[in-house]
Amino acid sequence: MIQNQNMTIKFRAALRNELTGWVEGGIISGETADTLSLHYQLNNIREESSRLLSAVIFTIGGLLLGGGLISFVAANWEDISTPVKLAILFSSLLGFHTAGYWLWQMKDWRRLGHALIFCGCLVFGANIGLVAQIFHISGDWYGAFGAWAVGSLVMAWAVRSWIIGLLALCTSFLWFMGFQDDNHERAALLYPLALFFSLIPLACRVGSRVLYAGTLLGVVSAASVLAGSGDSGKHVLFVMASGGLFIWALSGLHRSVKVYKEFEEITAGLGLSLLAATAYVWSFHDMWRPSLIEQALSPLAILFIVLSIIASYVTLRAERQPRLWLEVGVLAACAILCGSALLAGLSAGDGEILFTMAANLAALILAAVIIGFSLIEERRAAFWLGTLYLVLIVLSRFLEYDTSLLLKSLAFLACGVAVIFAGMGYETYLRIKGSSADPDNLKETVYE
């Protein structure tokens, strides 16, 4: 089977609708259409769509059942004895998991079984709080989320469920926020690593791009929280820039090594978006005030940089020429941001204007990278995102500084005209490129 093929329902439905016209127009033969239909499993689209709808309905139904059960217990909480309370709580938990497992394994109702098991994980979290209330167990609020996260993680691996993995990600992050805020910064340093090694293999196992990207974002977010907490003295900018570079480098690694290529597109978008957001936030001069800059480095940021260099080296060796400049541009922008963070930590507040200009330069480079990516891959969405990001940078500078209303109005008019002409130029570029790739147009050009 071809690697990295598009097997989404949207693409396959569009392909199925086009095949009939292609056969009638003589573009492809009937045998070729049958081969494509078999290869892309076009006859299974309706069944897969119904399964997806069923999964959503089953999940909603399970949530309503769980909510109704918990509401019933809460309404009669004072009138129920402790043994009966415990019996109801644990029987509901075991009931959801047992019914889900039975439907999944014995009756081949996989989606309904997963939905009930997911609801069982939600009931497990509610049971933690209710049991603590029954026995008057006191403690830190985040401890309950930690226990909930561990139970959800075990079930996510047991049934290979990406949505339960997301539940484990969210609950564990809530535990982490409370744990590190309770003067446990050193121990909390292990959380991003534990998160990565516990959920990334699960995302690869089930092929979930949502869980993969969510876990990477959680790792970088946790590292950023640690960088800005207490007196740890770590650069939030350095962590966010290095984390964004790490995610971007992973996309290149997936593409060049051709391993888990389904994660290439989402990691490229996430890494570039994180870098662009970081550069934009630090393009404001208020972010470079001495009180906001600390002097120590985060070990997680250093790890991001080392892994990014290794992944970028592998990618650059196998990269094609057009995309090579995109890789260089991202590396240059990240180098500017990280270098500015390092120098700002050593300058004791001097050079605020210089660092602001450097962040703006990095933002402009990233805007050029996004637009360049749209030209290479012919992605209209990327072009407009890059263009609007560039306009946002320019307008933010005019709004940030005290300039006259006339100058601001001229800036808005200039940006509007530039966006219109850029859009016209891009559409013309796509039209010319599409015409040059058309064999009929090529023949006409040659024989003329």
Coordinates of C-alpha atoms in Angstrom, one line a residue:
M1 CA 0.0 0.0 0.0
I2 CA 1.3 3.5 -0.9
Q3 CA 2.6 5.4 2.1
N4 CA 1.0 8.6 3.2
Q5 CA -2.0 8.2 0.9
N6 CA -5.0 10.3 1.6
M7 CA -7.6 8.0 3.1
T8 CA -9.9 10.6 4.6
I9 CA -13.6 10.2 4.0
K10 CA -13.8 13.7 2.4
F11 CA -11.2 12.9 -0.2
R12 CA -12.5 9.5 -1.0
A13 CA -16.1 10.7 -1.4
A14 CA -14.9 13.4 -3.8
L15 CA -12.9 10.8 -5.7
R16 CA -15.9 8.5 -6.0
N17 CA -18.0 11.3 -7.4
E18 CA -15.4 12.1 -10.0
L19 CA -14.7 8.6 -11.2
T20 CA -18.0 8.3 -13.1
G21 CA -17.3 11.5 -15.1
W22 CA -13.7 10.4 -15.8
V23 CA -14.8 7.1 -17.2
E24 CA -17.6 8.7 -19.4
G25 CA -15.1 11.4 -20.6
G26 CA -12.6 8.8 -21.6
I27 CA -10.0 10.1 -19.2
I28 CA -9.5 6.7 -17.5
S29 CA -10.8 3.2 -18.4
G30 CA -13.3 1.2 -16.4
E31 CA -10.6 -1.2 -15.2
T32 CA -8.6 1.7 -13.9
A33 CA -11.7 3.1 -12.1
D34 CA -12.3 -0.3 -10.5
T35 CA -8.7 -0.5 -9.4
L36 CA -8.9 3.0 -7.8
S37 CA -12.2 2.1 -6.1
L38 CA -10.6 -1.1 -4.7
H39 CA -7.4 0.6 -3.6
Y40 CA -9.2 3.5 -1.8
Q41 CA -12.0 1.3 -0.6
L42 CA -14.6 3.6 -2.0
N43 CA -17.4 1.1 -1.4
N44 CA -16.9 1.3 2.3
I45 CA -17.4 5.1 2.6
R46 CA -21.1 4.9 3.6
E47 CA -20.4 2.2 6.2
E48 CA -17.5 4.2 7.7
S49 CA -19.6 7.4 7.8
S50 CA -22.4 5.6 9.5
R51 CA -19.9 4.1 12.0
L52 CA -18.5 7.6 12.8
L53 CA -22.0 8.9 13.3
S54 CA -22.8 5.9 15.5
A55 CA -19.7 6.5 17.6
V56 CA -20.7 10.1 18.2
I57 CA -24.3 9.1 19.1
F58 CA -23.1 6.3 21.3
T59 CA -20.7 8.6 23.1
I60 CA -23.4 11.2 23.7
G61 CA -25.8 8.5 24.9
G62 CA -23.2 7.1 27.3
L63 CA -22.5 10.6 28.6
L64 CA -26.2 11.1 29.3
L65 CA -26.4 7.8 31.1
G66 CA -23.4 8.6 33.2
G67 CA -24.7 12.1 34.0
G68 CA -28.1 10.7 34.8
L69 CA -26.7 8.1 37.2
I70 CA -24.4 10.7 38.9
S71 CA -27.3 13.1 39.2
F72 CA -29.5 10.5 40.7
V73 CA -26.9 9.6 43.3
A74 CA -26.3 13.3 44.1
A75 CA -30.1 14.0 44.5
N76 CA -30.5 11.2 47.0
W77 CA -27.0 11.6 48.6
E78 CA -28.1 12.4 52.1
D79 CA -30.7 9.6 52.2
I80 CA -28.4 6.8 51.0
S81 CA -26.2 4.9 53.5
T82 CA -22.5 4.7 53.0
P83 CA -22.4 1.0 51.9
V84 CA -25.2 1.7 49.3
K85 CA -23.3 4.8 48.0
L86 CA -20.1 2.8 47.5
A87 CA -22.1 -0.1 45.9
I88 CA -23.7 2.3 43.4
L89 CA -20.5 4.1 42.6
F90 CA -18.4 1.0 42.0
S91 CA -21.1 -1.0 40.3
S92 CA -21.7 1.8 37.8
L93 CA -17.9 2.0 37.2
L94 CA -17.6 -1.8 36.6
G95 CA -20.9 -1.8 34.7
F96 CA -19.7 0.7 32.1
H97 CA -16.3 -1.0 31.7
T98 CA -17.7 -4.5 31.6
A99 CA -20.5 -3.6 29.1
G100 CA -18.0 -1.7 26.9
Y101 CA -15.5 -4.6 26.9
W102 CA -18.3 -7.1 26.2
L103 CA -19.7 -5.2 23.3
W104 CA -16.2 -4.5 21.9
Q105 CA -14.8 -8.0 22.1
M106 CA -17.8 -10.3 22.1
K107 CA -20.3 -8.6 19.9
D108 CA -17.9 -6.6 17.6
W109 CA -19.6 -3.3 18.5
R110 CA -16.2 -1.6 18.8
R111 CA -17.4 2.0 18.7
L112 CA -20.2 1.5 21.2
G113 CA -17.8 -0.4 23.4
H114 CA -15.2 2.3 23.3
A115 CA -17.9 5.0 24.0
L116 CA -19.1 3.1 27.2
I117 CA -15.5 2.6 28.3
F118 CA -14.8 6.3 27.8
C119 CA -17.9 7.1 29.9
G120 CA -16.6 4.6 32.5
C121 CA -13.4 6.7 32.7
L122 CA -15.5 9.8 33.3
V123 CA -17.4 8.0 36.1
F124 CA -14.1 6.9 37.6
G125 CA -13.1 10.6 37.9
A126 CA -16.5 11.4 39.5
N127 CA -16.1 8.5 41.9
I128 CA -12.7 9.8 43.1
G129 CA -14.3 13.0 44.3
L130 CA -17.4 11.3 45.8
V131 CA -15.4 8.7 47.7
A132 CA -13.2 11.4 49.1
Q133 CA -16.4 13.2 50.2
I134 CA -17.9 10.1 51.8
F135 CA -14.8 9.4 54.0
H136 CA -13.9 13.1 54.4
I137 CA -10.5 12.6 52.8
S138 CA -8.6 15.9 52.7
G139 CA -5.7 16.8 50.5
D140 CA -4.5 18.8 47.6
W141 CA -7.1 19.3 44.9
Y142 CA -4.7 18.2 42.2
G143 CA -4.2 14.8 43.7
A144 CA -7.6 13.7 42.4
F145 CA -6.7 14.7 38.9
G146 CA -3.5 12.7 39.2
A147 CA -5.3 9.5 40.1
W148 CA -7.8 10.2 37.4
A149 CA -5.1 10.6 34.8
V150 CA -3.3 7.4 35.8
G151 CA -6.6 5.4 35.6
S152 CA -7.4 7.0 32.2
L153 CA -3.9 6.3 30.9
V154 CA -4.2 2.6 31.8
M155 CA -7.5 2.3 30.1
A156 CA -6.3 4.2 27.0
W157 CA -3.5 1.7 26.5
A158 CA -5.8 -1.3 27.4
V159 CA -8.3 -0.5 24.7
R160 CA -6.1 1.5 22.3
S161 CA -8.4 4.6 22.5
W162 CA -7.2 8.0 21.4
I163 CA -10.1 9.8 23.0
I164 CA -9.3 8.3 26.4
G165 CA -5.7 9.3 25.8
L166 CA -6.9 12.9 25.4
L167 CA -8.7 12.5 28.7
A168 CA -5.5 11.4 30.3
L169 CA -3.7 14.3 28.7
C170 CA -6.1 16.9 30.0
T171 CA -6.4 15.5 33.5
S172 CA -2.7 15.0 33.9
F173 CA -2.1 18.6 32.8
L174 CA -4.5 19.8 35.5
W175 CA -2.6 17.7 38.0
F176 CA 0.7 19.2 36.7
M177 CA -0.5 22.8 37.1
G178 CA -1.4 22.2 40.7
F179 CA 1.7 20.1 41.5
Q180 CA 4.3 22.6 40.1
D181 CA 2.5 25.5 41.7
D182 CA 2.9 23.8 45.1
N183 CA 6.7 24.3 45.1
H184 CA 7.5 21.1 43.3
E185 CA 9.3 22.6 40.3
R186 CA 12.2 20.1 40.3
A187 CA 10.0 17.0 40.4
A188 CA 7.6 18.6 37.9
L189 CA 10.4 18.7 35.3
L190 CA 9.8 15.0 34.8
Y191 CA 6.2 15.6 33.7
P192 CA 6.8 16.6 30.1
L193 CA 9.1 13.6 29.6
A194 CA 6.6 11.3 31.1
L195 CA 3.8 12.8 29.0
F196 CA 5.8 12.3 25.8
F197 CA 6.8 8.7 26.4
S198 CA 3.4 7.6 27.7
L199 CA 1.1 9.1 25.0
I200 CA 3.2 9.6 21.9
P201 CA 3.7 5.8 21.4
L202 CA -0.1 5.4 21.9
A203 CA -0.8 8.0 19.2
C204 CA 1.6 6.2 16.9
R205 CA 0.0 2.9 17.7
V206 CA -3.6 4.0 16.9
G207 CA -2.5 6.5 14.2
S208 CA -4.3 9.5 15.9
R209 CA -3.0 12.9 14.6
V210 CA -5.2 14.7 17.2
L211 CA -3.6 12.8 20.1
Y212 CA -0.1 13.2 18.6
A213 CA -0.4 16.9 18.1
G214 CA -2.1 17.4 21.4
T215 CA 0.6 15.6 23.3
L216 CA 3.4 17.6 21.6
L217 CA 1.5 20.8 22.5
G218 CA 1.1 19.6 26.1
V219 CA 4.8 18.9 26.4
V220 CA 5.8 22.3 25.1
S221 CA 3.1 24.0 27.2
A222 CA 4.3 22.2 30.4
A223 CA 7.9 23.2 29.7
S224 CA 6.8 26.8 29.2
V225 CA 4.9 26.8 32.5
L226 CA 8.0 25.5 34.2
A227 CA 10.1 28.2 32.6
G228 CA 7.9 31.0 34.0
S229 CA 7.2 29.6 37.4
G230 CA 8.6 30.8 40.7
D231 CA 12.2 31.7 40.9
S232 CA 13.4 29.0 38.5
G233 CA 14.9 31.7 36.3
K234 CA 14.1 30.1 32.9
H235 CA 13.3 31.8 29.6
V236 CA 9.8 31.3 28.4
L237 CA 10.7 32.6 25.0
F238 CA 13.6 30.2 24.7
V239 CA 11.4 27.3 25.6
M240 CA 8.5 28.2 23.3
A241 CA 10.9 28.9 20.3
S242 CA 12.9 25.7 20.8
G243 CA 9.7 23.7 21.4
G244 CA 8.2 25.1 18.1
L245 CA 11.4 24.2 16.3
F246 CA 11.3 20.7 17.7
I247 CA 7.7 20.1 16.5
W248 CA 8.6 21.6 13.1
A249 CA 11.7 19.4 12.9
L250 CA 9.6 16.3 13.6
S251 CA 7.5 17.0 10.5
G252 CA 10.7 17.1 8.4
L253 CA 11.9 13.9 10.0
H254 CA 8.6 12.1 9.3
R255 CA 8.8 13.3 5.6
S256 CA 12.5 12.4 5.0
V257 CA 12.6 9.1 7.0
K258 CA 9.1 8.1 5.8
V259 CA 8.0 6.8 9.1
Y260 CA 4.5 7.8 10.4
K261 CA 4.1 10.2 7.5
E262 CA 0.5 10.8 8.4
F263 CA 1.9 13.1 11.2
E264 CA 3.9 15.2 8.9
E265 CA 1.3 17.8 7.9
I266 CA -0.1 18.4 11.4
T267 CA 3.3 18.7 13.1
A268 CA 4.5 21.1 10.4
G269 CA 1.4 23.3 10.9
L270 CA 1.6 23.1 14.7
G271 CA 5.3 23.9 14.9
L272 CA 5.1 26.8 12.5
S273 CA 2.0 28.2 14.3
L274 CA 3.8 28.0 17.6
L275 CA 6.9 29.7 16.3
A276 CA 4.8 32.4 14.6
A277 CA 2.7 33.0 17.8
T278 CA 5.9 33.2 19.8
A279 CA 7.6 35.7 17.5
Y280 CA 4.4 37.9 17.4
V281 CA 4.1 38.0 21.2
W282 CA 7.7 38.9 21.7
S283 CA 7.6 41.5 18.9
F284 CA 6.0 43.9 21.4
H285 CA 8.7 45.9 23.3
D286 CA 6.9 45.5 26.7
M287 CA 7.9 41.8 26.6
W288 CA 11.6 42.8 26.8
R289 CA 11.5 44.8 30.0
P290 CA 14.0 43.6 32.5
S291 CA 11.4 42.3 35.0
L292 CA 10.2 39.8 32.4
I293 CA 13.6 38.4 31.5
E294 CA 15.5 35.9 33.7
Q295 CA 18.9 34.5 33.3
A296 CA 18.9 30.7 33.7
L297 CA 18.1 28.2 30.9
S298 CA 15.6 25.4 31.0
P299 CA 17.1 21.9 30.6
L300 CA 14.0 21.0 28.6
A301 CA 14.7 23.8 26.1
I302 CA 18.2 22.6 25.7
L303 CA 16.9 19.1 25.0
F304 CA 14.5 20.6 22.4
I305 CA 17.4 22.3 20.7
V306 CA 19.6 19.2 20.6
L307 CA 16.8 17.0 19.2
S308 CA 15.9 19.7 16.7
I309 CA 19.4 19.9 15.4
I310 CA 19.6 16.1 15.0
A311 CA 16.2 16.0 13.2
S312 CA 17.1 19.1 11.0
Y313 CA 20.4 17.5 10.0
V314 CA 18.6 14.4 8.8
T315 CA 16.0 16.5 7.0
L316 CA 18.4 18.8 5.3
R317 CA 20.4 16.0 3.9
A318 CA 17.3 14.5 2.1
E319 CA 15.5 17.8 1.4
R320 CA 14.6 19.0 -2.1
Q321 CA 15.8 22.4 -3.2
P322 CA 12.5 24.3 -3.0
R323 CA 11.8 23.2 0.6
L324 CA 15.4 23.6 1.6
W325 CA 14.9 27.4 1.9
L326 CA 11.9 26.8 4.1
E327 CA 13.9 24.8 6.5
V328 CA 16.7 27.4 6.5
G329 CA 14.2 30.2 7.1
V330 CA 12.6 28.4 10.1
L331 CA 16.1 27.6 11.6
A332 CA 17.1 31.3 11.1
A333 CA 13.9 32.6 12.8
C334 CA 14.4 30.2 15.7
A335 CA 18.1 31.2 16.0
I336 CA 17.1 34.9 16.2
L337 CA 14.5 34.3 18.9
C338 CA 16.7 31.9 21.0
G339 CA 19.7 34.2 20.6
S340 CA 17.7 37.2 21.7
A341 CA 16.5 35.3 24.8
L342 CA 20.1 34.4 25.7
L343 CA 21.5 37.9 25.2
A344 CA 18.6 39.5 27.0
G345 CA 19.3 37.3 30.0
L346 CA 22.9 38.6 30.1
S347 CA 22.4 42.2 29.2
A348 CA 20.7 43.3 32.5
G349 CA 17.9 45.2 30.7
D350 CA 20.0 46.9 27.9
G351 CA 19.1 46.5 24.3
E352 CA 15.3 46.5 24.6
I353 CA 14.9 48.1 21.1
L354 CA 17.4 45.7 19.5
F355 CA 15.7 42.7 20.9
T356 CA 12.3 44.0 19.8
M357 CA 13.6 44.5 16.3
A358 CA 15.1 41.0 16.3
A359 CA 11.7 39.5 17.2
N360 CA 10.0 41.5 14.5
L361 CA 12.6 40.2 12.0
A362 CA 12.0 36.6 13.1
A363 CA 8.2 37.2 12.6
L364 CA 8.8 38.6 9.1
I365 CA 11.0 35.6 8.2
L366 CA 8.2 33.2 9.4
A367 CA 5.6 35.1 7.4
A368 CA 7.8 34.6 4.3
V369 CA 8.2 30.9 5.2
I370 CA 4.4 30.4 5.4
I371 CA 3.9 32.2 2.0
G372 CA 6.8 30.3 0.5
F373 CA 5.2 27.1 1.7
S374 CA 1.9 28.1 0.0
L375 CA 3.7 28.7 -3.3
I376 CA 5.6 25.3 -3.2
E377 CA 2.6 23.2 -2.1
E378 CA -0.1 25.4 -3.8
R379 CA -2.0 25.9 -0.6
R380 CA -4.4 28.8 -0.7
A381 CA -5.1 28.6 3.1
A382 CA -1.4 28.8 3.9
F383 CA -1.0 31.8 1.6
W384 CA -3.8 33.8 3.2
L385 CA -2.6 32.9 6.7
G386 CA 0.9 34.1 5.9
T387 CA -0.4 37.3 4.3
L388 CA -2.8 38.1 7.2
Y389 CA 0.0 37.3 9.6
L390 CA 2.3 39.8 7.8
V391 CA -0.5 42.4 7.8
L392 CA -1.0 41.8 11.6
I393 CA 2.6 42.4 12.3
V394 CA 2.6 45.7 10.4
L395 CA -0.6 47.0 11.9
S396 CA 0.4 45.9 15.4
R397 CA 3.5 48.2 15.1
F398 CA 1.4 51.1 14.1
L399 CA -1.1 50.5 16.9
E400 CA 1.6 49.9 19.5
Y401 CA 3.5 53.1 19.0
D402 CA 2.1 56.6 19.3
T403 CA 1.6 57.7 15.7
S404 CA -0.9 60.1 14.1
L405 CA -4.3 59.0 13.0
L406 CA -3.4 60.0 9.4
L407 CA -0.4 57.8 9.4
K408 CA -2.4 54.9 10.8
S409 CA -5.1 55.3 8.2
L410 CA -2.5 55.3 5.5
A411 CA -1.0 52.1 6.9
F412 CA -4.5 50.4 6.9
L413 CA -5.1 51.6 3.3
A414 CA -1.6 50.4 2.2
C415 CA -2.2 47.0 3.9
G416 CA -5.6 46.6 2.3
V417 CA -4.2 47.4 -1.2
A418 CA -1.3 45.1 -0.7
V419 CA -3.5 42.2 0.4
I420 CA -5.7 42.6 -2.7
F421 CA -2.8 42.7 -5.1
A422 CA -1.1 39.8 -3.3
G423 CA -4.2 37.8 -3.7
M424 CA -4.5 38.6 -7.4
G425 CA -0.9 37.8 -7.9
Y426 CA -1.2 34.4 -6.1
E427 CA -4.3 33.4 -8.1
T428 CA -2.5 34.4 -11.3
Y429 CA 0.5 32.3 -10.3
L430 CA -1.7 29.3 -9.6
R431 CA -3.5 29.8 -13.0
I432 CA -0.2 30.0 -14.9
K433 CA 1.2 27.0 -13.1
G434 CA -1.9 25.0 -13.7
S435 CA -1.9 25.9 -17.4
S436 CA 1.8 24.9 -17.8
A437 CA 1.0 21.5 -16.2
D438 CA -1.9 20.8 -18.6
P439 CA -0.7 18.6 -21.5
D440 CA -3.2 20.2 -23.9
N441 CA -1.9 23.7 -23.2
L442 CA 1.7 22.4 -23.6
K443 CA 0.8 21.0 -27.0
E444 CA -0.7 24.3 -28.1
T445 CA 2.3 26.2 -26.9
V446 CA 4.7 23.9 -28.7
Y447 CA 2.9 23.8 -32.0
E448 CA 2.3 27.6 -32.1

